[in-house]
Short mmCIF file of C-alpha atoms in Angstrom, two decimals:
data_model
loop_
_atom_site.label_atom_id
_atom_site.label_comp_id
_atom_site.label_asym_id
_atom_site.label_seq_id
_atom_site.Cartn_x
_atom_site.Cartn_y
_atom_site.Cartn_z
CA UNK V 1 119.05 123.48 90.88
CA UNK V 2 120.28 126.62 92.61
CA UNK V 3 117.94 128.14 95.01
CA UNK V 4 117.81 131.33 93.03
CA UNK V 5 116.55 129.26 90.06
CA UNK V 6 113.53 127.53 92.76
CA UNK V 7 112.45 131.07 93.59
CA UNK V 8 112.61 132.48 90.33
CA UNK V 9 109.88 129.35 88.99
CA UNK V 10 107.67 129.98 92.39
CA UNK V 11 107.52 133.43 91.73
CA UNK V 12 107.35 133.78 88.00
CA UNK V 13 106.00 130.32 86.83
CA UNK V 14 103.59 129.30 90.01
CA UNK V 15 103.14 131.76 92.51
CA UNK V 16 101.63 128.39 94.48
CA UNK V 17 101.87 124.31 94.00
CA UNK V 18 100.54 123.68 90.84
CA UNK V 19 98.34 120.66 92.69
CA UNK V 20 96.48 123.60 95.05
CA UNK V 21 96.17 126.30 91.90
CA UNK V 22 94.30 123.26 90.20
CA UNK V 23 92.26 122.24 93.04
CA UNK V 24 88.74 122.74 91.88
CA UNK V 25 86.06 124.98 92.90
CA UNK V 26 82.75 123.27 91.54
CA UNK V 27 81.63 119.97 91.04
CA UNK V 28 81.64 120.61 86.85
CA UNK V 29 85.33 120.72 87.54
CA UNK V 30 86.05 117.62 89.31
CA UNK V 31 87.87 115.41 86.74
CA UNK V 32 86.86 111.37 87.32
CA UNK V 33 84.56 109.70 89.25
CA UNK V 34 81.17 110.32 87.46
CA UNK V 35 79.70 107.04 88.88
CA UNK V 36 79.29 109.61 91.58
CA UNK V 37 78.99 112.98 90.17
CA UNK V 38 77.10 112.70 87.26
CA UNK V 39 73.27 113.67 87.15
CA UNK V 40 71.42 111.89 89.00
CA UNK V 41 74.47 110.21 90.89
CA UNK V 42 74.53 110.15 94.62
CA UNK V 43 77.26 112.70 95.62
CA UNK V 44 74.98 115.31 92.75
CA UNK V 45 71.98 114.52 94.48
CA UNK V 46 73.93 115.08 98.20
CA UNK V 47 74.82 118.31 96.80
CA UNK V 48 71.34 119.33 95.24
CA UNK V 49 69.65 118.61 98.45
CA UNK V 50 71.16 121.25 100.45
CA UNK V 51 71.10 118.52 103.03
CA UNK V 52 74.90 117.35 104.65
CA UNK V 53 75.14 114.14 105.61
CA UNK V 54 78.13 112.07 107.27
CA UNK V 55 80.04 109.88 104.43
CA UNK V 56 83.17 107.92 104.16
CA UNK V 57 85.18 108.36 101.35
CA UNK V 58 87.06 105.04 100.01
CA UNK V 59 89.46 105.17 97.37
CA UNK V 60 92.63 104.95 96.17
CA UNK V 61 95.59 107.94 97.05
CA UNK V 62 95.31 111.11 94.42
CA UNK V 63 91.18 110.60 93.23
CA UNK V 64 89.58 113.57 95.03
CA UNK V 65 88.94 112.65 98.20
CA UNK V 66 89.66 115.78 100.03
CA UNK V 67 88.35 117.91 97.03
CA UNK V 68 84.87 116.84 97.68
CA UNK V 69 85.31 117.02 100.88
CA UNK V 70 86.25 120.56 101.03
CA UNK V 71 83.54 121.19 97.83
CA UNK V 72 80.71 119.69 100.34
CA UNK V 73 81.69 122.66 102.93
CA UNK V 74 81.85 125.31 100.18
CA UNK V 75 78.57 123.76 98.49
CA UNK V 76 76.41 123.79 102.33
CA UNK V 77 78.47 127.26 103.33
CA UNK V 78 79.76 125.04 106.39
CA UNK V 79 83.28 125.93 108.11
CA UNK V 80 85.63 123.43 106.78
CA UNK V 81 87.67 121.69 109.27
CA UNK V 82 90.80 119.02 108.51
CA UNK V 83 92.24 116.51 110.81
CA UNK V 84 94.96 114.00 109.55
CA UNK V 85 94.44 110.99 111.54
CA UNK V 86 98.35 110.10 110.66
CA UNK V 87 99.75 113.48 112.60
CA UNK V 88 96.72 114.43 114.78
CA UNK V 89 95.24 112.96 117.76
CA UNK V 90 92.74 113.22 120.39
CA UNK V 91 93.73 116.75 121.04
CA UNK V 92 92.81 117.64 117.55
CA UNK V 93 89.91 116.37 117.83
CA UNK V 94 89.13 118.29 121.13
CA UNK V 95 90.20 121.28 119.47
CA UNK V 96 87.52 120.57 116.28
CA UNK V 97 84.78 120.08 118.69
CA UNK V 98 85.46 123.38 119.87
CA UNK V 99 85.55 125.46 116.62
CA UNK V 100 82.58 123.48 116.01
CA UNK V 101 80.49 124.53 118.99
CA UNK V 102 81.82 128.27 118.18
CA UNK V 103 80.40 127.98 114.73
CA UNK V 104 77.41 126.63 115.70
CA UNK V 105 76.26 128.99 118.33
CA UNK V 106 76.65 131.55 115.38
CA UNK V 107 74.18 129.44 113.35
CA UNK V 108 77.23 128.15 110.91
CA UNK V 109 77.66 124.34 110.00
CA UNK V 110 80.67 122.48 110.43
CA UNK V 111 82.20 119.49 108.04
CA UNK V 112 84.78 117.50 109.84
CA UNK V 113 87.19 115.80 107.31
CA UNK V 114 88.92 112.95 108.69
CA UNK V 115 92.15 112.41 106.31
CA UNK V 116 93.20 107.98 106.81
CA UNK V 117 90.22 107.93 109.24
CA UNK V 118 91.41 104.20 109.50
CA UNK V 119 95.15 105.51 111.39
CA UNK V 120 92.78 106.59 114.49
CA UNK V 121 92.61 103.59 116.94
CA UNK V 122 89.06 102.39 118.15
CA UNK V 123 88.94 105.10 121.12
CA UNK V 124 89.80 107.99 118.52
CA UNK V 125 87.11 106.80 116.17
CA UNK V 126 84.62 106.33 118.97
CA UNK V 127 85.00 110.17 119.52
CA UNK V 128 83.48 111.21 117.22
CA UNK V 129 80.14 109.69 118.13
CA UNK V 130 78.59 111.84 120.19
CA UNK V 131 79.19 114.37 118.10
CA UNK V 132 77.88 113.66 115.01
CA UNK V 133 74.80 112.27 116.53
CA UNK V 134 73.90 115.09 117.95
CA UNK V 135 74.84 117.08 114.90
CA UNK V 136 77.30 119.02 115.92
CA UNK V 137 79.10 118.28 112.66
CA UNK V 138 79.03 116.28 109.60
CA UNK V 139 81.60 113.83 109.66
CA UNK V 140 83.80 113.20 106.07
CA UNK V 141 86.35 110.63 106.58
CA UNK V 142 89.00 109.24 103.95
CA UNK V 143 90.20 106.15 103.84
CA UNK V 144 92.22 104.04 101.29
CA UNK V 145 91.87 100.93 103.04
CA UNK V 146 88.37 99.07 103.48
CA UNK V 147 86.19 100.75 105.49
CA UNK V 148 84.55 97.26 106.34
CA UNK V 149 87.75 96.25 108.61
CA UNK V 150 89.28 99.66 109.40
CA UNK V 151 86.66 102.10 110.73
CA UNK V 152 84.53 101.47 114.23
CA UNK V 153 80.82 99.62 113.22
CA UNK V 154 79.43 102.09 115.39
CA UNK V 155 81.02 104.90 113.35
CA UNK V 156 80.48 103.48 110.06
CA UNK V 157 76.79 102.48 110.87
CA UNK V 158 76.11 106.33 110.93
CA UNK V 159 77.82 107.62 107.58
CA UNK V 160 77.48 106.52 104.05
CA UNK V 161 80.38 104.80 102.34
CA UNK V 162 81.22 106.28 98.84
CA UNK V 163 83.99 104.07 96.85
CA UNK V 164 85.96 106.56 94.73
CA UNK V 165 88.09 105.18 91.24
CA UNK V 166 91.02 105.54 90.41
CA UNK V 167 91.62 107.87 87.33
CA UNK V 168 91.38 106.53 84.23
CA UNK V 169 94.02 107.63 81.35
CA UNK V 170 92.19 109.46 79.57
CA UNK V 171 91.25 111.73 82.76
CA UNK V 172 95.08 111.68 83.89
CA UNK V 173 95.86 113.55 80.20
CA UNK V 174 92.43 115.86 81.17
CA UNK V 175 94.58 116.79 84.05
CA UNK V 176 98.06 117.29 82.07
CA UNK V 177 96.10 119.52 79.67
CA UNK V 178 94.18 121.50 82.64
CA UNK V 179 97.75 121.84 84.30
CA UNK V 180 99.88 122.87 81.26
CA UNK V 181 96.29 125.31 80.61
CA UNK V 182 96.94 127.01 83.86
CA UNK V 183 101.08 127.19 83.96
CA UNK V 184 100.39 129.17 80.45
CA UNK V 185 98.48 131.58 81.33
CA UNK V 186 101.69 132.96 83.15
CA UNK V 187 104.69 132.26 80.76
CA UNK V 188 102.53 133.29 77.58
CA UNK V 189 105.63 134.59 75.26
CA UNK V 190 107.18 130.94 75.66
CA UNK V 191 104.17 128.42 76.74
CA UNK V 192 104.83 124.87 76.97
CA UNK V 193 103.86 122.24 75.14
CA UNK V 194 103.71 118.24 75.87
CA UNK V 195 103.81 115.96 72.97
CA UNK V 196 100.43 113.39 73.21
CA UNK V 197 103.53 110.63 73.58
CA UNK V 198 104.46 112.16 76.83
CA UNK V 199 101.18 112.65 77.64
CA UNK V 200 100.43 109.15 77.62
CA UNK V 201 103.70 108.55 79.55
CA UNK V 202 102.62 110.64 82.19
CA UNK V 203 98.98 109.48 82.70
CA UNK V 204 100.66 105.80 82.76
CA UNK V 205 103.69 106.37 85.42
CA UNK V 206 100.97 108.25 87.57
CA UNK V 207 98.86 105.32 87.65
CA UNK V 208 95.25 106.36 88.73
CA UNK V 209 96.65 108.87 91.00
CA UNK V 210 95.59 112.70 90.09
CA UNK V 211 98.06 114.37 92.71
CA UNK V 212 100.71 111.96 91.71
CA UNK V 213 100.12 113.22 87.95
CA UNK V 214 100.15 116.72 88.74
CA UNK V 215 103.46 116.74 90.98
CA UNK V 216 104.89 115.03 88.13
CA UNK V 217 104.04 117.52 85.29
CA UNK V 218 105.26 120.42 88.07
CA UNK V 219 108.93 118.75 88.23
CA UNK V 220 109.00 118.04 84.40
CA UNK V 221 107.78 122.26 84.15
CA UNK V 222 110.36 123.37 86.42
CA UNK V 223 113.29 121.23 84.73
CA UNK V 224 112.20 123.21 81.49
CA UNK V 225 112.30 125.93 82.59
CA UNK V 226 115.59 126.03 83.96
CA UNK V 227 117.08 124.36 80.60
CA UNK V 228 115.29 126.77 78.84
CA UNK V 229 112.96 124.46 77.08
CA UNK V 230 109.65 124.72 76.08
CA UNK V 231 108.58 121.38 74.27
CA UNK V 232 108.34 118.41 76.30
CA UNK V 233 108.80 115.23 75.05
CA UNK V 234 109.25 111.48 76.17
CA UNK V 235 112.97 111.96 75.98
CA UNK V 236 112.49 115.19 78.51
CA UNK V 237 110.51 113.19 80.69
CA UNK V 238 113.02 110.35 81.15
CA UNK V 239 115.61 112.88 81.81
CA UNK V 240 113.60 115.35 84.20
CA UNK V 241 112.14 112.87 86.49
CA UNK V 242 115.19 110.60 86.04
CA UNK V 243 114.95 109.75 90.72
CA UNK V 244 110.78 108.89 89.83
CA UNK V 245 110.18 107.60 86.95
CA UNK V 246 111.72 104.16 86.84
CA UNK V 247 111.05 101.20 85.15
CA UNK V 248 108.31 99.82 86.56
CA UNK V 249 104.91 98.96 85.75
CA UNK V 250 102.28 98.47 88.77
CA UNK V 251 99.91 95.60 87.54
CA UNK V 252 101.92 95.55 84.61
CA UNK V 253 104.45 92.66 83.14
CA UNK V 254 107.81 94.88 84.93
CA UNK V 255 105.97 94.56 88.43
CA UNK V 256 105.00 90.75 88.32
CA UNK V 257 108.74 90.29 86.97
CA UNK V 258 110.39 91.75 89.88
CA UNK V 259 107.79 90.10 92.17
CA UNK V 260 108.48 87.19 91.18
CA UNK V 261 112.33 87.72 91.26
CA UNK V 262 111.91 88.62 95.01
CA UNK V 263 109.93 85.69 95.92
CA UNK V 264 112.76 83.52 93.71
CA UNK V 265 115.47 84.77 95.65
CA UNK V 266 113.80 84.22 99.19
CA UNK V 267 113.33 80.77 98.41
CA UNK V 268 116.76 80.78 97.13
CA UNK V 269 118.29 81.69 100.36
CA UNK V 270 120.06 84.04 98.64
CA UNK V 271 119.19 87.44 101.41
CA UNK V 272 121.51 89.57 99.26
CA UNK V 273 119.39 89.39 96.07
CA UNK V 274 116.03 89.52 98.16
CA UNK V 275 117.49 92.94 99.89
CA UNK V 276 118.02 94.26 96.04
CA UNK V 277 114.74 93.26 94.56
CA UNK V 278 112.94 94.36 97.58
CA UNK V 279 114.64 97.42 97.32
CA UNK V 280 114.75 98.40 93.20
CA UNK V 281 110.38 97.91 94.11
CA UNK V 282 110.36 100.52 96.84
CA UNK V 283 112.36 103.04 94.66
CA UNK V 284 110.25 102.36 91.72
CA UNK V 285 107.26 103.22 93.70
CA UNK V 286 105.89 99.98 94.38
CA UNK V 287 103.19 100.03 97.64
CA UNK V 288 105.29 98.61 100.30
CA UNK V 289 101.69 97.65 101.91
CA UNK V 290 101.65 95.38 99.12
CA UNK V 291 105.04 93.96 99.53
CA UNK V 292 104.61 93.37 103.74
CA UNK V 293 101.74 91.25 102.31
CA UNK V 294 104.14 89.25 99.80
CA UNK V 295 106.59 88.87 102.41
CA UNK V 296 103.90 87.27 104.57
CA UNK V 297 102.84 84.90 101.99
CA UNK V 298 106.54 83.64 101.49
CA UNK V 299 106.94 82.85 105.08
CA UNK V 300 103.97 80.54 104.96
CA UNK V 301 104.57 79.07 101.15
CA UNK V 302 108.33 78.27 101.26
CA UNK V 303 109.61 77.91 105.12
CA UNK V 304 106.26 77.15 106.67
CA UNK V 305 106.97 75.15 110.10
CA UNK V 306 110.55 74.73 109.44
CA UNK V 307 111.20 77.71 111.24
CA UNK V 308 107.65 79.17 112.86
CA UNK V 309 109.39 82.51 114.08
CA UNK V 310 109.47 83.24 109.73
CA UNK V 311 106.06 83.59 109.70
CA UNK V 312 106.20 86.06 113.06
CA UNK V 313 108.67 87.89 112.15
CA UNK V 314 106.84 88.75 108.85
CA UNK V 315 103.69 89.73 110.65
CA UNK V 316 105.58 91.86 112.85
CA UNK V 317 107.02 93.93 110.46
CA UNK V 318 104.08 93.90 108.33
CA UNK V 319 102.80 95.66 111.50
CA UNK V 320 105.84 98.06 112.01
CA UNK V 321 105.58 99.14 108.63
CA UNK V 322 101.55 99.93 109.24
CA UNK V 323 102.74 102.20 112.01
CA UNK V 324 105.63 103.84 110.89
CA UNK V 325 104.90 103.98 107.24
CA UNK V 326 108.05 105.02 104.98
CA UNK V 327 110.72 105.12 105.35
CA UNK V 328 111.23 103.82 108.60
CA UNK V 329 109.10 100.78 108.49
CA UNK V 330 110.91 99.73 105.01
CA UNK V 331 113.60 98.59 107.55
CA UNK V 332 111.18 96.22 109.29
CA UNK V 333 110.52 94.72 105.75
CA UNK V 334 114.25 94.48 104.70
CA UNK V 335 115.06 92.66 107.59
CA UNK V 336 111.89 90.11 107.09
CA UNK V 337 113.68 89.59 104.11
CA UNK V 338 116.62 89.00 105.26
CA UNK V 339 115.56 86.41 107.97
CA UNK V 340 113.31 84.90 105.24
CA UNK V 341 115.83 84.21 103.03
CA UNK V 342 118.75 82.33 105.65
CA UNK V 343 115.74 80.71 106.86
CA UNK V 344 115.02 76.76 106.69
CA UNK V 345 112.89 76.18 103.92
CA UNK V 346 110.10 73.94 103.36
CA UNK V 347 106.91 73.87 101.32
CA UNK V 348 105.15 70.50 102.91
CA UNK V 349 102.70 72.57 104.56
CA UNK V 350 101.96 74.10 101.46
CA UNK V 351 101.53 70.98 99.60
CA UNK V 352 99.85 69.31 101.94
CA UNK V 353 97.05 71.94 101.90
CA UNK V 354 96.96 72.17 98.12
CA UNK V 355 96.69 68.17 97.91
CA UNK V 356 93.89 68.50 100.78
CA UNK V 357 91.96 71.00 99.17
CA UNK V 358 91.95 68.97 95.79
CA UNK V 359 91.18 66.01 97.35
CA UNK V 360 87.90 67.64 98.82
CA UNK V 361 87.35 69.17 95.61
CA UNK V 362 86.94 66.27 93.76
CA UNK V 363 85.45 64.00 96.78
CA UNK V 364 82.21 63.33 97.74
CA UNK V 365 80.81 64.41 101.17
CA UNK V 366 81.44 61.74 103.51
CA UNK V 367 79.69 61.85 106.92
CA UNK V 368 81.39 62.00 110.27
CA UNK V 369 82.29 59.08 112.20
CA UNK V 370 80.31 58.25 115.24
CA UNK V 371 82.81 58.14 117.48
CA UNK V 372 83.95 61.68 116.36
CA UNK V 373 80.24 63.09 116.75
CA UNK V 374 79.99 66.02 119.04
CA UNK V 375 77.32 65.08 121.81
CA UNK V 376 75.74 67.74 123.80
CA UNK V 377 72.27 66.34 124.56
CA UNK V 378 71.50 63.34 126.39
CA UNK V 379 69.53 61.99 122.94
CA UNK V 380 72.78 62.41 121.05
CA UNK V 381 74.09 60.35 123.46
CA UNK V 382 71.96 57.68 123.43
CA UNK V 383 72.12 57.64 119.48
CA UNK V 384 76.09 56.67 119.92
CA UNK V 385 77.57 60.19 119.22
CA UNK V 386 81.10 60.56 120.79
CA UNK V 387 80.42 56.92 121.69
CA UNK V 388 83.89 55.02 122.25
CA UNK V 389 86.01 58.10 121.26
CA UNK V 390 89.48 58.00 123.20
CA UNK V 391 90.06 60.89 124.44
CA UNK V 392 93.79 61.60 123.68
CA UNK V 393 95.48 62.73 127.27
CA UNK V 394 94.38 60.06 128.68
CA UNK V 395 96.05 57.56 126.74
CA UNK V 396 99.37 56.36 127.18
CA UNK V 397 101.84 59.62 125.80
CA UNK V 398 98.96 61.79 125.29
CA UNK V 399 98.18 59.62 121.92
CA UNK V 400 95.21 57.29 120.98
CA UNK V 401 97.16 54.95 119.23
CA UNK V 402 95.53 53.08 116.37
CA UNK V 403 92.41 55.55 116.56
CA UNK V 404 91.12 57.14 113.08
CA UNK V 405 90.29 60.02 112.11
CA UNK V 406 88.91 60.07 108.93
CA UNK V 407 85.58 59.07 107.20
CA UNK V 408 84.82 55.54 105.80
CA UNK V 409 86.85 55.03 102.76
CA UNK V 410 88.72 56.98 103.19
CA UNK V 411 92.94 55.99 103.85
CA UNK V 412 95.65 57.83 105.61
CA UNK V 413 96.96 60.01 102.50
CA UNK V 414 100.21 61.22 103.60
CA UNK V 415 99.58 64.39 102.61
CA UNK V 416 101.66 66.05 105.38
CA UNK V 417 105.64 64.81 104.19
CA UNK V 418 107.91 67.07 106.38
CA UNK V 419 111.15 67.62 105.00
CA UNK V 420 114.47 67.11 107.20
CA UNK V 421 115.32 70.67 107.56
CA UNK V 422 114.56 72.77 110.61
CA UNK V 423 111.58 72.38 113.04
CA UNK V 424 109.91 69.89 110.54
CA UNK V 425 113.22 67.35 110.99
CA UNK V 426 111.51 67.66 114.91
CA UNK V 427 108.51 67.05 113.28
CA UNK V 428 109.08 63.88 110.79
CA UNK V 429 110.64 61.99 113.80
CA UNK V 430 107.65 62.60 115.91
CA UNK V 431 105.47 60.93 113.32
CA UNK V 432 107.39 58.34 112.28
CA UNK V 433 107.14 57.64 115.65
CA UNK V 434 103.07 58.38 116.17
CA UNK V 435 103.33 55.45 113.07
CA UNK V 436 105.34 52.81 115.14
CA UNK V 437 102.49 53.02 117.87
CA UNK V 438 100.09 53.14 115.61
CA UNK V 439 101.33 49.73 113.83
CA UNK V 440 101.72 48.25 117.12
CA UNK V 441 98.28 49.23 118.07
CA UNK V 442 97.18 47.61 114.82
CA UNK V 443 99.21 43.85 115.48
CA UNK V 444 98.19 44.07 118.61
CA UNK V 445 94.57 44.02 118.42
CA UNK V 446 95.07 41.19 116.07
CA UNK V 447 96.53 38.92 118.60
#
């Protein structure tokens, strides 16, 4: 598209992003989340009350987070101020509490909004403190991960945690109506229309995400326009948004498919397939949180200790991509990948655990031995806790030979069968050789 043609739809079609022209203004036009907003929901009653008070708002991306926020500082007349915790800093925040105290001493409230509140490391977070405690300013953070793990107890103690939906279909076409509504109202001698098939096309590929959604119907507008066209159908939409809309289907049969093919070819050793399944996901939109979290998993299921540095190098780019985001920690995760899939491969750990845990399923609770009692007190001690337990360093190569382990009844499984491959080749020969002393522990002691 020429530049000309970009101008011509900013000016004539827009005159602004479609997703700030549809922001709304009241709560009556908030679309979603009526577990909140609805009489006699909390956020309504927050609003009624004339009364601010610090929140957290958790939820997926695209549900309204900053909407409300920004609606709480029009509702309580308070100066609205926004910090993104993924580009700002401590000097932002130095700069807030300023405006703040300006505000203030000309009787005027403040709302802080806090955009990823969970991005800000434990100092950042703790700045805030003071500050809202003395009420300097209501604090509004964001988050899309759980605020449990990823925002300061101290901080979280004092604000109210609000979990916000994702937007159901029937809300998502709401918004493609509202949107088309609104583009209308300036291109009346040729308005659009969108067939109810690509309606239901659109509220699906945006997947509970509002913003996502209305981007969407803004590219599929401006292709139209350009071509000339003024009815959109499914058949537009697969040719307008041709570099988005892909074929794949978060939580749907697609997603699990190419999950699945990705985890396949890892534990096929096969890097070059693992690079393009890993890669087809990331262009089809798939959260490459989620993925770093797969990739983990697959280091510990299908190498396991046959090569311990998988299972680091998957955290460690799990961690790259947490700071860099995309798309320069995708590169952390393709080479995890990569690594993965020459790896050594084994799955004894794995099996082992599963066998384990269905063992103690099924099992009844056995009692520890005496011997392998812990003994702190001196009547534990004269009840035989920890009595004739051999401590292991001081026997003969560091290993108590013969000694067991287990409750009564209860044999040496073999759950644990390392395969010759990697570290665990190390690994099987040690035992094998733990089981010769054992044995001659066992003869021995029978002489």
């Amino acid at each position: 598209m020429s530049q000309g043609n970009q101008d011509l739809f900013s000016v004539n079609l827009l005159g602004a992003p479609l997703a700030e022209r549809l922001r709304p203004h009241t709560l009556d036009e908030v679309v979603g989340q009526s577990h909140l907003l609805a009489e006699g929901k909390p956020l309504q009653v927050a609003f009624k009350s004339g009364r601010p008070h610090s929140m957290i708002f958790w939820g997926p991306p695209g549900v309204g987070k900053t909407t409300l926020a920004r609606l709480m500082a029009e509702g309580f007349d308070a100066q609205f101020i926004a910090i993104s915790a993924v580009l700002g800093g401590v000097k932002d925040i130095r700069e807030a509490v300023t405006t703040a105290q300006l505000a203030q001493a000309q009787g005027r409230k403040t709302i802080l909004f806090v955009d990823e509140v969970h991005r800000f490391n434990k100092a950042q977070q703790d700045a805030f403190l003071p500050y809202v405690e003395s009420g300097l300013f209501t604090f509004i953070g964001a988050t899309t991960e759980n605020p449990s793990f990823e925002v300061n107890s101290a901080l979280l103690s004092r604000a109210r945690v609000y979990v916000l939906e994702s937007l159901k279909p029937e809300e998502l076409m709401t918004l493609v109506d509202r949107a088309l509504d609104l583009v209308n109202q300036t291109h009346k001698e040729q308005p659009f229309s969108i067939s109810n098939e690509a309606r239901e096309q659109l509220a699906e590929w945006a997947d509970g995400d509002g913003r996502r959604l209305i981007n969407a119907v803004e590219i599929v507008l401006e292709s139209a326009l350009v071509a000339g066209e003024t009815s959109i159908n499914t058949e537009w939409l697969e040719r307008s948004l041709s570099q988005n809309l892909r074929r794949f289907d978060k939580g749907g049969d697609a997603f699990y498919d190419q999950i699945s093919a990705l985890h396949k070819s890892v534990r096929g050793s096969n890097p070059d397939a693992a690079l393009y399944w890993l890669t087809r996901m990331l262009d089809g939109g798939a959260d490459a949180k989620y993925l770093s979290r797969r990739i983990v998993r697959m280091a510990w299921e299908d190498i396991g200790l046959a090569d311990p540095r998988a299972m680091q190098i998957a955290n460690d780019a799990a961690s790259t991509y947490e700071r860099l985001g995309s798309p320069e920690g995708e590169l952390a995760l393709a080479q995890a990948v990569i690594y993965l899939a020459v790896a050594a491969k084994s799955n004894a750990g794995y099996m082992a655990y599963n066998q384990a845990k269905a063992f103690v399923k099924q099992d009844k609770s056995r009692t520890v031995p005496i011997h392998l009692r812990n003994a702190p007190t001196k009547l534990m001690k004269e009840l035989g806790h920890g009595h004739a337990y051999r401590y292991a360093h001081d026997e003969p190569n560091a290993y108590a030979a013969g000694e067991n382990y287990f409750p009564e009844g209860i044999q040496e499984p073999g759950w644990y069968q390392p395969v010759p491959r990697g570290l665990e080749l190390k690994i099987g020969e040690k035992l094998a050789q733990l089981k010769r002393w054992d044995s001659a522990a066992k003869n021995s002691s029978k002489s």
